[in-house]
C-alpha positions as a printed NumPy array, in Angstrom:
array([[ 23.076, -26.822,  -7.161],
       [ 22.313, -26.974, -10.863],
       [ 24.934, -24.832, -12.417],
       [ 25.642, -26.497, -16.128],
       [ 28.53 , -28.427, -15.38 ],
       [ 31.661, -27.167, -17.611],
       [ 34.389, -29.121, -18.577],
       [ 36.919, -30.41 , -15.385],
       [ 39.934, -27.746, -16.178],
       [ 36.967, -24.791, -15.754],
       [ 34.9  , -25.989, -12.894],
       [ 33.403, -23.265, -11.307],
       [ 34.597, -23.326,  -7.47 ],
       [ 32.505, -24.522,  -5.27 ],
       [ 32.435, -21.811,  -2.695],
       [ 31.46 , -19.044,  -5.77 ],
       [ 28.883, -21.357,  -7.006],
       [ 26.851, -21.111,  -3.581],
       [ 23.983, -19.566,  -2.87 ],
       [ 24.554, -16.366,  -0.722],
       [ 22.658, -17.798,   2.111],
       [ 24.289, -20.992,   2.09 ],
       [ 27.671, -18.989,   2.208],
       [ 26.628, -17.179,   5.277],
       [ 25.751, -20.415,   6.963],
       [ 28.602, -22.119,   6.   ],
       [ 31.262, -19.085,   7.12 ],
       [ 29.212, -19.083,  10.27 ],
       [ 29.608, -22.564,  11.191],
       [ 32.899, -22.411,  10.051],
       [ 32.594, -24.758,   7.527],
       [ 34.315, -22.579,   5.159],
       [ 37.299, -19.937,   6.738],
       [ 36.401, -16.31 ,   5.462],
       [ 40.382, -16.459,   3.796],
       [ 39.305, -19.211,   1.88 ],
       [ 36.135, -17.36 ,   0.91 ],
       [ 37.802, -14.056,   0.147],
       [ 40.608, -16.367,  -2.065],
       [ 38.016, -17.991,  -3.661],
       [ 36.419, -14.747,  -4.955],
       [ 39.65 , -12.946,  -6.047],
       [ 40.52 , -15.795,  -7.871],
       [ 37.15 , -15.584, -10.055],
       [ 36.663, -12.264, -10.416],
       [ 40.639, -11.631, -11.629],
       [ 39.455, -14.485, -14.117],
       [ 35.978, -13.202, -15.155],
       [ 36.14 ,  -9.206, -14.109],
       [ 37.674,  -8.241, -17.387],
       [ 36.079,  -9.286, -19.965],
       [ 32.946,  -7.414, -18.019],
       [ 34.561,  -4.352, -16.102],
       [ 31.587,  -5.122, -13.357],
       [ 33.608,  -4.502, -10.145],
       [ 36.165,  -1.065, -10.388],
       [ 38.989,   0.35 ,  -7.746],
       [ 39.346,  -3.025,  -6.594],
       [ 41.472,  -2.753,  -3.119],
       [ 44.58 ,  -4.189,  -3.012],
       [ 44.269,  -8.446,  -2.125],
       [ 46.691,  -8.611,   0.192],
       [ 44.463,  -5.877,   2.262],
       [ 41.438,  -7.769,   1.954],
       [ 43.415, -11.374,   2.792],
       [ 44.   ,  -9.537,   6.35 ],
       [ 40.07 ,  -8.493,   6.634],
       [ 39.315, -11.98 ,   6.337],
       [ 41.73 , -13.188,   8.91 ],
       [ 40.555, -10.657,  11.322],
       [ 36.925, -11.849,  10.704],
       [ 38.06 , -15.545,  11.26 ],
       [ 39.636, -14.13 ,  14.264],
       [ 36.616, -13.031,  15.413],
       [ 34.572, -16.411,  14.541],
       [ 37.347, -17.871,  16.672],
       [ 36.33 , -16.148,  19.799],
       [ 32.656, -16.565,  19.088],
       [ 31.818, -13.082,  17.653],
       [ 29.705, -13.587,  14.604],
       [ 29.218,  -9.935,  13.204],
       [ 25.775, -10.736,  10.919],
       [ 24.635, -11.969,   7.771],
       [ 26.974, -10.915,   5.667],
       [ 29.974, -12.044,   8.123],
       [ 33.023, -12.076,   5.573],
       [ 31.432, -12.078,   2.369],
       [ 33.05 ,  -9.734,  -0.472],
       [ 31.234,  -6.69 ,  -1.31 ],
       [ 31.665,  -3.9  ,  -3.787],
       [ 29.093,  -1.377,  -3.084],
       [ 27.541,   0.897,  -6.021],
       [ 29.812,   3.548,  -6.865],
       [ 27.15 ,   6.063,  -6.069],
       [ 26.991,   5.551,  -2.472],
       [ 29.345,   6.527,   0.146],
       [ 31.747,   3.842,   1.434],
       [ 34.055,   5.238,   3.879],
       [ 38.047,   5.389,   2.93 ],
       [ 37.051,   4.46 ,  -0.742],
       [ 37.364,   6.27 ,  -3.694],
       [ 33.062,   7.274,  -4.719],
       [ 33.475,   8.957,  -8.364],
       [ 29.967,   8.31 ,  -9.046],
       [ 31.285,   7.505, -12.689],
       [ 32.129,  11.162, -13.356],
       [ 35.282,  12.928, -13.843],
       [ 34.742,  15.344, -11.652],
       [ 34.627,  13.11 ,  -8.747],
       [ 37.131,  10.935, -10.305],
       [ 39.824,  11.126,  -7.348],
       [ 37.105,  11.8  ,  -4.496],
       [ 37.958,   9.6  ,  -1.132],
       [ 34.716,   9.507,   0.849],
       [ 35.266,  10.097,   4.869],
       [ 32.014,   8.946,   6.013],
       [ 29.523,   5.883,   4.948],
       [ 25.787,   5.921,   4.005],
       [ 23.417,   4.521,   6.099],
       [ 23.507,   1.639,   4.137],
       [ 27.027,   0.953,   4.068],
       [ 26.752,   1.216,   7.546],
       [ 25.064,  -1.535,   8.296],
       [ 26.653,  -3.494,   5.709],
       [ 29.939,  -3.063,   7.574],
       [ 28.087,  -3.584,  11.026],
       [ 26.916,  -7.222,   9.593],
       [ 30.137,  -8.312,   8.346],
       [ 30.66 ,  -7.551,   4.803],
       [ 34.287,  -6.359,   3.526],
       [ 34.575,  -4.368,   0.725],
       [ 36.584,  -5.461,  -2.128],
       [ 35.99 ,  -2.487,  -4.34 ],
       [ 32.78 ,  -0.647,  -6.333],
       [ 30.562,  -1.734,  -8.802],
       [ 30.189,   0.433, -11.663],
       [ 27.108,   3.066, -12.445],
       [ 26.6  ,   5.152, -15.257],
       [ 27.611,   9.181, -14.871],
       [ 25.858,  10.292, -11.984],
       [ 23.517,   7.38 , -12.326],
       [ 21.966,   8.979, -15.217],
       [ 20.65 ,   6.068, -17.854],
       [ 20.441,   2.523, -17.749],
       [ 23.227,   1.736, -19.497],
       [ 26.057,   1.432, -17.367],
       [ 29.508,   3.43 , -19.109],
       [ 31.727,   6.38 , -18.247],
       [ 34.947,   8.299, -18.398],
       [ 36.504,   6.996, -15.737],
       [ 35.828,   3.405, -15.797],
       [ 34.182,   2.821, -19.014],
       [ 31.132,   0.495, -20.133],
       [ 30.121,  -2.767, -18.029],
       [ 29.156,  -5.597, -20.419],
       [ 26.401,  -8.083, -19.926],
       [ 27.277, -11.677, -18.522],
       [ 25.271, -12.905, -21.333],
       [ 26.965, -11.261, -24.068],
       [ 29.415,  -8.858, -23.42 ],
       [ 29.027,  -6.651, -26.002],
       [ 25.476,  -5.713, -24.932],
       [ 24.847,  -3.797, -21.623],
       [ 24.519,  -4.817, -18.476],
       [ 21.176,  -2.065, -17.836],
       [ 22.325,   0.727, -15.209],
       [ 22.63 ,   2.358, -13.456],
       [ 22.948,  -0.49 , -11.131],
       [ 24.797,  -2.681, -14.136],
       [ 27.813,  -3.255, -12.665],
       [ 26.04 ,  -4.725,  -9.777],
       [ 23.705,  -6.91 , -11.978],
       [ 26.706,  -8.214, -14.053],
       [ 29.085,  -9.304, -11.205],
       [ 25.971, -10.892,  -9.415],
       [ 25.042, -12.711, -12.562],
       [ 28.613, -13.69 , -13.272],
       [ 29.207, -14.807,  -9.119],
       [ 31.823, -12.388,  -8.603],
       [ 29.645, -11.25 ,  -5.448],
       [ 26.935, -13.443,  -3.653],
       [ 24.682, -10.592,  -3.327],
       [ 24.78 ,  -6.88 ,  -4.404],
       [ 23.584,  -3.374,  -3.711],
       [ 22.323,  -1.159,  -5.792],
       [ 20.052,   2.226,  -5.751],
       [ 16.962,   3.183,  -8.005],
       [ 15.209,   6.276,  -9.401],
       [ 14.244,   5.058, -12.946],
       [ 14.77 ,   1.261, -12.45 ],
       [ 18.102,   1.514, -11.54 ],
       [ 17.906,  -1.713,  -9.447],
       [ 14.927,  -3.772, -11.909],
       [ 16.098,  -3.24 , -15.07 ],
       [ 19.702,  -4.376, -14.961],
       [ 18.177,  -7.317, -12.772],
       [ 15.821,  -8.027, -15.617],
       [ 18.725,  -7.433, -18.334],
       [ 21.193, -10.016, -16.562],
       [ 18.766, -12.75 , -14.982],
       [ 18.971, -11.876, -11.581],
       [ 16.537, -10.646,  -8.901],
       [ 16.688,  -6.967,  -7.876],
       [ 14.304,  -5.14 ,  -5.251],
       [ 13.346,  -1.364,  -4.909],
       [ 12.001,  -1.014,  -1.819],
       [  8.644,   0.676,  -0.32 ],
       [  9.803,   4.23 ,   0.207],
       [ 11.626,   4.84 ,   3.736],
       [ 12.586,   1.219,   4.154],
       [ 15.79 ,   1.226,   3.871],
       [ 16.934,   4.989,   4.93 ],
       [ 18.587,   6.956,   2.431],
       [ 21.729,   9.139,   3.477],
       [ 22.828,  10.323,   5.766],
       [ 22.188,  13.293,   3.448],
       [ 21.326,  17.012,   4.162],
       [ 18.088,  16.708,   1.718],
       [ 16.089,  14.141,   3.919],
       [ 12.942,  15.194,   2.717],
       [ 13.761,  15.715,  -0.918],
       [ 15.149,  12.591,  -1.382],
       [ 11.841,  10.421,  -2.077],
       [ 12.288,   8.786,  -5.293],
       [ 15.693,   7.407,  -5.153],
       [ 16.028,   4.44 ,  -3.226],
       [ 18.989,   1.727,  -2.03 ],
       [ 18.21 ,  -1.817,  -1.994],
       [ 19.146,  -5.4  ,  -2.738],
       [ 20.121,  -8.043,  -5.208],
       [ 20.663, -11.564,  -5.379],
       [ 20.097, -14.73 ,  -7.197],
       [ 17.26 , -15.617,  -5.349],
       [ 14.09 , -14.024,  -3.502],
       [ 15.736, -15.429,  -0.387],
       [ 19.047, -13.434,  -0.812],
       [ 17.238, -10.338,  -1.755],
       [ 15.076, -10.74 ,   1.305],
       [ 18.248, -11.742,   3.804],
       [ 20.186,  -8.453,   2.139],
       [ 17.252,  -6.911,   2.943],
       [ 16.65 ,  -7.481,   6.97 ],
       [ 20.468,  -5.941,   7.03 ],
       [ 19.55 ,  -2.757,   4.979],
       [ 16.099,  -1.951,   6.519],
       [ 14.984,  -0.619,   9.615],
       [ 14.248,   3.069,  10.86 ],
       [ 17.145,   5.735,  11.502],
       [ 16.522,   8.73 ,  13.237],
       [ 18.106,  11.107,  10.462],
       [ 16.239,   9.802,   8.01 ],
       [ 12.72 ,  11.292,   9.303],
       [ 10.382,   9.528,   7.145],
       [ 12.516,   6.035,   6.644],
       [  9.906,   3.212,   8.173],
       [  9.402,   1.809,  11.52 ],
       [  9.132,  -2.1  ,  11.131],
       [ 11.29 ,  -4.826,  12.196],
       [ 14.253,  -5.518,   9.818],
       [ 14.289,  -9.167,  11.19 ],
       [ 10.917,  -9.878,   9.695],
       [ 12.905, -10.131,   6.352],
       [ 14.941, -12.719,   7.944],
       [ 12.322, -15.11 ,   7.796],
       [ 11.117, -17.962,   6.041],
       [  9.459, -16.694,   2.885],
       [  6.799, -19.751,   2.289],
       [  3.012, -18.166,   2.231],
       [ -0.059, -19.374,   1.235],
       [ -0.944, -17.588,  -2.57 ],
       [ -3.993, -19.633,  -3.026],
       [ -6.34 , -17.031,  -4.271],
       [ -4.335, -14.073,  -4.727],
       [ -4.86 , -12.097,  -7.717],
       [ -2.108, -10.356, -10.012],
       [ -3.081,  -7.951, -12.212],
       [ -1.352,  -7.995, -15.535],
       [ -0.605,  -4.668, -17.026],
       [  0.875,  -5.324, -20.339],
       [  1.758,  -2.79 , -22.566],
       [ -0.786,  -0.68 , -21.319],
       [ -3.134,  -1.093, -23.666],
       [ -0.523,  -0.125, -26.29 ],
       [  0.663,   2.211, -24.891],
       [  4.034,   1.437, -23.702],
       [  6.36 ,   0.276, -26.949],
       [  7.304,  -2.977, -26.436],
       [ 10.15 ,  -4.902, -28.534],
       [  9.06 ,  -8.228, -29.868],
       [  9.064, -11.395, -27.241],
       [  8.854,  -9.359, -23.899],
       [  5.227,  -9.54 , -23.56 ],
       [  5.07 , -13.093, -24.572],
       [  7.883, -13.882, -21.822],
       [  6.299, -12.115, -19.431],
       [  2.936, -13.871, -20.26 ],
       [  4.352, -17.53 , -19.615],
       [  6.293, -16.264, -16.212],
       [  2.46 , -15.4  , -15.298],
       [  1.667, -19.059, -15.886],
       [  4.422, -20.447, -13.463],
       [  2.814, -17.991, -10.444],
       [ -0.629, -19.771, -10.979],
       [  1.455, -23.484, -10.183],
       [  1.422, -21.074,  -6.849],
       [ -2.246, -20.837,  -6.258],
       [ -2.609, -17.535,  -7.875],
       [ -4.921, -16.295, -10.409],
       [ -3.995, -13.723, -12.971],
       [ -5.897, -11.597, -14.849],
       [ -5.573,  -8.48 , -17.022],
       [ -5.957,  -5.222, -16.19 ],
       [ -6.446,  -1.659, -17.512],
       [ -4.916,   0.861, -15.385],
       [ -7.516,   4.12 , -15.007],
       [ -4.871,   6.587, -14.94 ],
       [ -3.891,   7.877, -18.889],
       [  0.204,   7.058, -19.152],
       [  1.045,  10.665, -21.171],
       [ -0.044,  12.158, -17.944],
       [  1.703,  10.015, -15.645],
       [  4.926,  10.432, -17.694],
       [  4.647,  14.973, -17.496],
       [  4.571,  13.786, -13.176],
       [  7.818,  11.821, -13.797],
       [  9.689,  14.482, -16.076],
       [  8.733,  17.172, -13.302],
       [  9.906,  15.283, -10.165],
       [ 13.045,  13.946, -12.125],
       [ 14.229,  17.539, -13.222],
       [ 13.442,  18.85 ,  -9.543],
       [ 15.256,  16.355,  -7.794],
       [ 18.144,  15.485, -10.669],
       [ 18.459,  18.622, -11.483],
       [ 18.742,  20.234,  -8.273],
       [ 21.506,  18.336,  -7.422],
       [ 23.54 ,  18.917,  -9.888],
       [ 22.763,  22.018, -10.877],
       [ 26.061,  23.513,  -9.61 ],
       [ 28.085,  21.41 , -12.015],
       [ 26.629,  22.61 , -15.264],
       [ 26.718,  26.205, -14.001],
       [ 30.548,  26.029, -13.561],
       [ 32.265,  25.927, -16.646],
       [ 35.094,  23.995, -15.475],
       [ 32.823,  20.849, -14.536],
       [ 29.657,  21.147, -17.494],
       [ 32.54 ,  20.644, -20.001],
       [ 33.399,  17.464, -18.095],
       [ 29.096,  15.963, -17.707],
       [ 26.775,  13.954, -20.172],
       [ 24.775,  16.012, -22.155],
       [ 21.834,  14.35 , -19.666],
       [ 22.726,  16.348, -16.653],
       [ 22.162,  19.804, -18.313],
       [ 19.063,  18.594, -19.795],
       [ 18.263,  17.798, -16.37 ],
       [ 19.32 ,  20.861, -14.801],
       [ 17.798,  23.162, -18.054],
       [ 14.48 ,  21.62 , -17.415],
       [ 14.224,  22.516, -13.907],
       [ 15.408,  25.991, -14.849],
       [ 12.401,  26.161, -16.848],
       [ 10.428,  25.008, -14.085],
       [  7.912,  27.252, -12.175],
       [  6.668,  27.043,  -8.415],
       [  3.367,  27.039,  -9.33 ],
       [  4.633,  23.771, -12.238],
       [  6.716,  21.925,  -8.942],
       [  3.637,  22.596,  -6.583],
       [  1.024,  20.958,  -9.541],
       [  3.274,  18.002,  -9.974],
       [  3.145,  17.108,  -6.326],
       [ -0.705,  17.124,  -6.319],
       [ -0.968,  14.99 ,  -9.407],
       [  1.727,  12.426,  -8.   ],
       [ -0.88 ,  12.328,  -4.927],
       [ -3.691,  11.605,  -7.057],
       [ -2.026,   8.668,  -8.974],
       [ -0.646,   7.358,  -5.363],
       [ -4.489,   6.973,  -4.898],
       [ -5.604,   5.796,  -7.818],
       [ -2.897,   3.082,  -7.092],
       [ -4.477,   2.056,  -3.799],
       [ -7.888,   1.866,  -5.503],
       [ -6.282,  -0.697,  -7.742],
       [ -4.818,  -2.862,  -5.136],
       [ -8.465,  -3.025,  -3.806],
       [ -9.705,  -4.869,  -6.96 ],
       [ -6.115,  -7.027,  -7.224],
       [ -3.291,  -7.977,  -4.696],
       [ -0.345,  -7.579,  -6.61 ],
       [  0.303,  -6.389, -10.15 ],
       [  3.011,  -7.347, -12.861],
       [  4.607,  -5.311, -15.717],
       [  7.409,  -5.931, -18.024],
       [ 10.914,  -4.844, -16.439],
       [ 11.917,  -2.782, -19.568],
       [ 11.052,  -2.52 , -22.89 ],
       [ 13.649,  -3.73 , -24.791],
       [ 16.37 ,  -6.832, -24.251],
       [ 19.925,  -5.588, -23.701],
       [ 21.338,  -3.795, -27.148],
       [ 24.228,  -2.712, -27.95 ],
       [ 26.88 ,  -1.646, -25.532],
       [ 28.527,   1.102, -27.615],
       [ 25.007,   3.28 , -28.146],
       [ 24.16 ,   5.64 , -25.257],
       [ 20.893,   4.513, -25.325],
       [ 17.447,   3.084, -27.706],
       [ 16.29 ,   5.767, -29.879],
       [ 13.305,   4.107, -31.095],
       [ 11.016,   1.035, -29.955],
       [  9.537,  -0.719, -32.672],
       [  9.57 ,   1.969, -34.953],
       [  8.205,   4.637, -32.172],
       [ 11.039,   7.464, -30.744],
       [ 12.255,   8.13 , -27.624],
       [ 12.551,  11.489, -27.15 ],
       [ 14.454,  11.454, -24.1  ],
       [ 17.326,   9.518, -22.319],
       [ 15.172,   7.671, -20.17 ],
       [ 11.744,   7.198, -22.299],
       [ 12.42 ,   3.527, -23.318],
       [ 12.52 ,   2.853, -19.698],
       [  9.257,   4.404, -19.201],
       [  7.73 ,   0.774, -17.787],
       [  9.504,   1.201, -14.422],
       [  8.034,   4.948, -13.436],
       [  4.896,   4.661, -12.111],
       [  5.894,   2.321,  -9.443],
       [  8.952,   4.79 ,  -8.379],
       [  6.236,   7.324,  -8.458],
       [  3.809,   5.23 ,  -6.473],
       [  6.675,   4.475,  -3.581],
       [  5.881,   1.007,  -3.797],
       [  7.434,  -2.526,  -3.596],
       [  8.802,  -3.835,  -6.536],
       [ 10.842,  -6.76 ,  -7.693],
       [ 12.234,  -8.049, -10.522],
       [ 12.208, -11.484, -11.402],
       [ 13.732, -13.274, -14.446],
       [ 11.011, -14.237, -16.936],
       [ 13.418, -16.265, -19.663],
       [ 15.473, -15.349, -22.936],
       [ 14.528, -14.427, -26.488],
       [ 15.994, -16.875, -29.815],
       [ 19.369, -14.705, -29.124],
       [ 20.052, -15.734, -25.332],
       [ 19.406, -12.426, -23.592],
       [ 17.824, -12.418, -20.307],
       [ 14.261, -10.5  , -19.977],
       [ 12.312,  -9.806, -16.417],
       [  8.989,  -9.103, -15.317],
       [  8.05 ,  -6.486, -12.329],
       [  5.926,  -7.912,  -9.595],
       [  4.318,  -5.148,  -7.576],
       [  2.344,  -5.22 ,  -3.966],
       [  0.839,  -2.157,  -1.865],
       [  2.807,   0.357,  -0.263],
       [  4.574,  -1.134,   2.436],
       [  4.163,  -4.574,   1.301],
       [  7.189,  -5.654,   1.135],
       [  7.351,  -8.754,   2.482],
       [  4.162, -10.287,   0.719],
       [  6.484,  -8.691,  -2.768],
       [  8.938, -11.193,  -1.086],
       [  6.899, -14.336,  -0.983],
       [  5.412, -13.874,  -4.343],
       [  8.645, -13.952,  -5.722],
       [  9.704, -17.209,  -3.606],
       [  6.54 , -18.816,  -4.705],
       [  8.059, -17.615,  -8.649],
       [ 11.66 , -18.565,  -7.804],
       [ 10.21 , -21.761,  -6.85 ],
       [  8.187, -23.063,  -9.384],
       [ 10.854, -21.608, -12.247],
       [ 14.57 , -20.962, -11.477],
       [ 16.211, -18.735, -14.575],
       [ 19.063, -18.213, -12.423],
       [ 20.298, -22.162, -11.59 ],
       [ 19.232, -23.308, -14.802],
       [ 20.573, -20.531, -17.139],
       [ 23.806, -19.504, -15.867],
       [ 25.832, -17.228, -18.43 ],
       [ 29.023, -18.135, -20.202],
       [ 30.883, -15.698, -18.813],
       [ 31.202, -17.588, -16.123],
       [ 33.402, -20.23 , -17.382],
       [ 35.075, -17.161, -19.396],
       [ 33.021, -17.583, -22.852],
       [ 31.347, -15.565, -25.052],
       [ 28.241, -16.03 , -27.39 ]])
């Protein structure tokens, strides 16, 4: 473990400083009780939670102190539930965790006590996991900057008066700051790679229909926003991962593959493979000073691996890939909510996002929804003629470091606007588009100390060879070990 050693009187405990994986092992041996885990955990995050408001509705300790007997109980008799056997979670407060409060960060939903859990959550609970509480999302999940009325703004580990990157943020933050030993998290427009990339951590979006989204009543609307994991290491994400995945019958187009092959070592041969570096798209993408150049030395570390990197010019124009994105977002955003903002007594209570959402559906055609769909298909094939001249491509993680924690979001890049709510996060769309797997690794810090991250992308369905890239990454350059933040030990910048 190379955590920066802190004075004696803040030593980090040892059971919060391990790796996730190493915590599983060690509760499943019984090398460490899952009380003294859960106490362990409590302890930090009551120390640590807030000065970042990462983890919200936290349950009551003495509650959780009896889950973790009963799951010691169970060790004792030689039932070992799964990977995540004891450990503390706080699942994204967009999903649906049975018995717990889901207010999806808006005050309409503010008091809302979920009866049923998500696929996800489901299996989460199957494996082990007890659930301390949510992590905290932006309203609806709409931005990546994670704030609302009901819980308010998660600051970054880093430097808490920057954000944290949504809407997964309060995910990001607690992982960064070890107040969980891996996360969830869910993502449309990045929602699971940018606040990875903004708080040094790893974060995954899967290939589409690998880890099954619902149970929901929309199961084949639902195709751009996916669940997945996080974790201070590709190993973690990939562990989280073999407990999320795997096909579910009311999920009709979730995947067919073995979870367990996640559960495996992630070593692989690289020698050879070729990444394709995207840039700033030839300029096209605004790009605040020092992410390229970040990015451009992380590519160095993956050639200690064997691979060879080279740059690339994508053949499909980025205006028209962006009008795609707008149209599926407004169809699938704004058909959700579209009830809210037509009821007076709930649009008074939304971000001024979710009527733009729902207003540009509304001005939406058939004909417009039906033209989308065909050009998505023809840059999901232009995709697959790229990964015939490379194996895996890379792209900045966003396009700006973490900023300031009191705007709603960057108006401008370098001078250029953004003319929506979600335009400075443009880097991250084509690969939701594309349905395929993406991680986010950390790539270093700029002269200020905030973290930056680079996507790695693989084919559709790749997951696993996403997986060992990042190991082979992880391995030859650890952000995570080597960079903790000062949050941890309670500090500030």
């Amino acid at each position: 473990m190379t955590l920066a050693a802190p004075a004696a009187a803040d030593a980090l405990n040892d059971i919060v400083a391990m790796p996730a994986h190493a915590l599983s092992e060690a509760i499943r041996q019984r090398q460490v009780s899952c009380r003294e885990v859960m106490t362990a955990y409590l302890s930090h995050i009551d120390r640590i939670n807030p000065k970042l408001n990462a983890i919200v509705a936290r349950r009551d300790s003495d509650e959780l102190l009896r889950e973790a007997d009963e799951r010691d109980a169970q060790l004792a008799a030689g039932q070992w539930l799964g990977w995540l056997h004891g450990m503390p979670q706080a699942p994204k407060d967009l999903t649906a965790v049975r018995g717990m409060v889901t207010s999806m960060g808006s005050l309409v939903y503010k008091d809302q006590v979920t009866v049923h859990d998500s696929i996800m959550i489901e299996r989460m609970r199957a494996a082990g996991a007890i659930f301390i509480g949510r992590s905290n999302v932006p309203e609806f999940g709409l931005g990546s900057h994670t704030y609302n009325q009901v819980y308010g703004t998660t600051g970054n580990p880093y430097d808490p008066s920057r954000t944290a990157g949504g809407s997964s943020g309060g995910a990001a933050a607690a992982l960064a700051a070890r107040m969980l030993p891996v996360a969830d998290g869910s993502d449309f427009g990045g929602s699971l790679r940018n606040p990875a990339a903004f708080c040094n951590v790893y974060g995954m979006r899967p290939s589409a229909g690998r880890v099954p989204y619902g149970p929901s009543t929309e199961v084949f609307l639902k195709q751009l926003a996916y669940e997945g994991p996080m974790g201070r290491s590709p190993r973690d994400v990939a562990l989280l991962l073999s407990v999320m995945a795997g096909p579910d019958r009311r999920v009709p187009l979730s995947l067919t593959g073995d979870p367990a092959q996640f559960a495996q070592a992630l070593d692989a041969d690289l020698r050879g493979k070729r990444v394709g570096w995207l840039g700033d798209w030839e300029g096209y993408l605004p790009m605040e000073a020092g992410i390229l150049e970040l990015c451009e030395l992380a590519l160095a570390d993956l050639t200690l691996a064997g691979c060879e990197t080279v740059d690339y010019q994508v053949p499909f124009a980025g205006e028209r890939l962006w009008r795609i994105w707008l149209a599926h977002r407004h169809l699938m955003v704004g058909g959700q909510l579209h009830p809210l903002v037509h009821n007076p007594e709930t649009r008074k209570l939304v971000k001024p996002a979710v009527v733009w959402e729902v207003e540009g559906l509304e001005g939406m055609t058939a004909r417009q929804v039906y033209q989308a769909t065909e050009e998505r298909s023809a840059w999901y094939h232009t995709v697959l003629r790229m990964f015939e001249d490379v194996d895996y491509l890379a792209v900045p993680s966003a396009q700006v470091f973490p900023f300031d924690a009191s705007l709603d979001w960057p108006k401008e890049i370098g001078g250029r606007p953004m003319d929506t709510y979600h335009r400075w996060m443009e880097t991250v769309t084509p690969w939701t588009l594309a349905g395929c797997p993406v991680i986010s690794v950390p790539v270093g810090f700029n002269a200020a100390g905030l973290p930056m991250g680079m996507q790695l992308i693989g084919p559709p369905q790749a997951d696993l060879a996403v997986l060992q890239l990042a190991h082979a990454y992880g391995q030859a350059r650890d952000w995570v070990e080597s960079r903790p933040p000062a949050a941890l030990w309670g500090k500030t910048p």
